[in-house]
Amino acid sequence: MIFIIEGIVLCALFTLMVYIMSRNPIKTLYNYPPKIQERVMSLDDYKDQIPTQKNKLIAKVGASLLFVVILALILRFINGYTTFLQAFGYGFLLWTIVNAYDAIVLDIIWFCHDPQFVFKGTEDMVDEYHNYWFHIKGFFIGEGLAIVVCALAGVVVSLMSYG
């Protein structure tokens, strides 16, 4: 039962984060299919607003490290896990729930069909906005990232338990 509650809470928090970030879609440009990114980068309206690759990397690494800490604290102090394997396994399951929710609900159902995510000057790129395969591939990339993040969270939990 705790797993279901934690999954729902994490999905809700992730939805809130995505909603806040969606207020300024240019900041999430690198989460769009490549052809949309290319078009937006070529448009004069967005020239001075495009996030750099360095900013993208810093944001992704920062978010991943923040998630390691949050996940480790949840796993250790809410779930009571003390070993690497407990924390890694449970953390990976939670990540997978949120990752699947992100791909299906937030990306394929919401993003692909909400006009608020369409950049001015890309309105003709309907097929690219409905590129479900891009989001499905993103799910699998997220699962690869989960292995690293959850392993780090597992290490943190085991260090907290024996430190």
Short mmCIF file of C-alpha atoms in Angstrom, two decimals:
data_model
loop_
_atom_site.label_atom_id
_atom_site.label_comp_id
_atom_site.label_asym_id
_atom_site.label_seq_id
_atom_site.Cartn_x
_atom_site.Cartn_y
_atom_site.Cartn_z
CA MET A 1 0.00 0.00 0.00
CA ILE A 2 2.89 2.39 0.78
CA PHE A 3 4.27 1.71 -2.70
CA ILE A 4 1.00 2.83 -4.32
CA ILE A 5 0.81 5.97 -2.17
CA GLU A 6 4.45 6.83 -2.88
CA GLY A 7 3.92 6.25 -6.60
CA ILE A 8 0.88 8.52 -6.66
CA VAL A 9 2.65 11.24 -4.65
CA LEU A 10 5.76 11.11 -6.86
CA CYS A 11 3.64 11.23 -10.04
CA ALA A 12 1.73 14.22 -8.65
CA LEU A 13 4.96 16.02 -7.72
CA PHE A 14 6.44 15.25 -11.14
CA THR A 15 3.27 16.58 -12.80
CA LEU A 16 3.54 19.79 -10.79
CA MET A 17 7.19 20.19 -11.80
CA VAL A 18 6.34 19.63 -15.49
CA TYR A 19 3.41 22.04 -15.27
CA ILE A 20 5.62 24.77 -13.78
CA MET A 21 8.30 24.20 -16.43
CA SER A 22 5.67 24.18 -19.20
CA ARG A 23 4.84 27.81 -18.51
CA ASN A 24 8.03 28.64 -20.46
CA PRO A 25 8.45 25.83 -23.03
CA ILE A 26 11.69 27.23 -24.48
CA LYS A 27 13.46 26.12 -21.30
CA THR A 28 12.45 22.54 -22.10
CA LEU A 29 13.32 22.71 -25.81
CA TYR A 30 15.64 19.70 -25.56
CA ASN A 31 12.68 17.55 -24.48
CA TYR A 32 11.08 18.08 -27.89
CA PRO A 33 11.66 15.88 -30.96
CA PRO A 34 14.85 16.87 -32.87
CA LYS A 35 13.06 18.31 -35.92
CA ILE A 36 11.09 20.69 -33.70
CA GLN A 37 14.28 21.68 -31.88
CA GLU A 38 15.99 22.42 -35.21
CA ARG A 39 13.08 24.54 -36.45
CA VAL A 40 12.82 26.52 -33.20
CA MET A 41 16.59 27.15 -33.22
CA SER A 42 16.29 28.55 -36.73
CA LEU A 43 13.51 31.01 -35.86
CA ASP A 44 14.43 34.62 -35.11
CA ASP A 45 11.76 34.83 -32.37
CA TYR A 46 13.77 32.40 -30.22
CA LYS A 47 17.41 33.16 -31.13
CA ASP A 48 18.32 34.77 -27.80
CA GLN A 49 16.29 32.33 -25.67
CA ILE A 50 17.70 28.94 -26.68
CA PRO A 51 19.21 27.12 -23.69
CA THR A 52 22.79 26.03 -24.24
CA GLN A 53 23.84 22.38 -24.24
CA LYS A 54 25.91 23.20 -21.14
CA ASN A 55 22.80 24.49 -19.34
CA LYS A 56 20.94 21.36 -20.42
CA LEU A 57 23.66 19.13 -18.99
CA ILE A 58 23.89 21.11 -15.72
CA ALA A 59 20.10 20.93 -15.29
CA LYS A 60 19.97 17.17 -15.97
CA VAL A 61 22.90 16.36 -13.67
CA GLY A 62 21.55 18.68 -10.95
CA ALA A 63 18.07 17.16 -11.14
CA SER A 64 19.53 13.64 -11.05
CA LEU A 65 21.64 14.39 -7.98
CA LEU A 66 18.67 16.03 -6.25
CA PHE A 67 16.59 12.96 -7.03
CA VAL A 68 19.34 10.70 -5.59
CA VAL A 69 19.16 12.60 -2.30
CA ILE A 70 15.35 12.72 -2.15
CA LEU A 71 15.01 9.06 -3.12
CA ALA A 72 17.65 7.96 -0.60
CA LEU A 73 15.93 9.90 2.20
CA ILE A 74 12.54 8.39 1.32
CA LEU A 75 13.95 4.89 1.07
CA ARG A 76 15.89 5.12 4.34
CA PHE A 77 13.59 7.11 6.61
CA ILE A 78 10.09 6.41 5.25
CA ASN A 79 10.55 2.86 4.00
CA GLY A 80 13.22 1.87 6.51
CA TYR A 81 15.54 0.25 3.99
CA THR A 82 19.13 -0.26 5.06
CA THR A 83 20.78 -2.24 2.26
CA PHE A 84 21.88 -1.35 -1.23
CA LEU A 85 19.72 -4.05 -2.84
CA GLN A 86 16.55 -3.04 -0.97
CA ALA A 87 17.00 0.62 -1.83
CA PHE A 88 18.06 0.02 -5.43
CA GLY A 89 15.21 -2.41 -6.16
CA TYR A 90 12.44 -0.38 -4.58
CA GLY A 91 13.84 2.89 -5.95
CA PHE A 92 14.01 1.42 -9.44
CA LEU A 93 10.37 0.29 -9.22
CA LEU A 94 9.27 3.76 -8.08
CA TRP A 95 11.32 5.39 -10.85
CA THR A 96 9.78 3.06 -13.44
CA ILE A 97 6.25 3.97 -12.31
CA VAL A 98 6.98 7.70 -12.61
CA ASN A 99 8.87 7.20 -15.89
CA ALA A 100 5.97 5.23 -17.44
CA TYR A 101 3.49 7.85 -16.19
CA ASP A 102 5.66 10.57 -17.72
CA ALA A 103 5.90 8.84 -21.10
CA ILE A 104 2.24 7.85 -21.38
CA VAL A 105 0.24 10.49 -19.53
CA LEU A 106 2.41 13.60 -19.58
CA ASP A 107 4.15 13.15 -22.94
CA ILE A 108 1.90 11.11 -25.24
CA ILE A 109 -1.50 12.17 -23.90
CA TRP A 110 -0.82 15.73 -22.69
CA PHE A 111 2.24 17.16 -24.48
CA CYS A 112 1.51 15.67 -27.89
CA HIS A 113 -2.01 17.13 -27.96
CA ASP A 114 -1.91 20.42 -26.02
CA PRO A 115 -1.50 23.55 -28.18
CA GLN A 116 0.27 25.37 -25.30
CA PHE A 117 3.39 23.30 -26.13
CA VAL A 118 3.43 24.32 -29.80
CA PHE A 119 6.06 26.94 -30.59
CA LYS A 120 5.03 29.84 -32.81
CA GLY A 121 6.42 29.05 -36.25
CA THR A 122 6.12 25.27 -35.85
CA GLU A 123 2.36 24.93 -36.12
CA ASP A 124 2.72 22.96 -39.37
CA MET A 125 4.79 20.23 -37.64
CA VAL A 126 1.80 18.27 -36.31
CA ASP A 127 3.39 14.89 -37.13
CA GLU A 128 6.48 15.80 -35.11
CA TYR A 129 4.40 16.94 -32.14
CA HIS A 130 2.59 13.58 -32.37
CA ASN A 131 5.88 11.65 -32.56
CA TYR A 132 5.00 9.05 -29.92
CA TRP A 133 8.07 6.97 -30.70
CA PHE A 134 10.28 9.88 -29.49
CA HIS A 135 8.61 9.64 -26.07
CA ILE A 136 8.73 5.84 -25.98
CA LYS A 137 12.48 6.01 -26.66
CA GLY A 138 12.68 8.62 -23.89
CA PHE A 139 11.13 6.08 -21.52
CA PHE A 140 13.92 3.60 -22.25
CA ILE A 141 16.59 6.29 -21.88
CA GLY A 142 14.99 7.15 -18.53
CA GLU A 143 15.24 3.50 -17.47
CA GLY A 144 18.96 3.57 -18.25
CA LEU A 145 19.33 6.70 -16.16
CA ALA A 146 17.33 4.99 -13.41
CA ILE A 147 19.97 2.30 -13.06
CA VAL A 148 22.60 4.94 -12.30
CA VAL A 149 20.44 7.16 -10.07
CA CYS A 150 18.94 4.26 -8.11
CA ALA A 151 22.34 2.64 -7.69
CA LEU A 152 23.65 5.92 -6.25
CA ALA A 153 20.59 6.16 -3.98
CA GLY A 154 21.28 2.58 -2.88
CA VAL A 155 24.86 3.48 -2.02
CA VAL A 156 23.68 6.53 -0.04
CA VAL A 157 21.12 4.44 1.87
CA SER A 158 23.70 1.79 2.74
CA LEU A 159 26.18 4.49 3.87
CA MET A 160 23.49 6.16 6.03
CA SER A 161 22.70 2.79 7.57
CA TYR A 162 26.25 1.85 8.45
CA GLY A 163 27.82 5.28 8.85
#
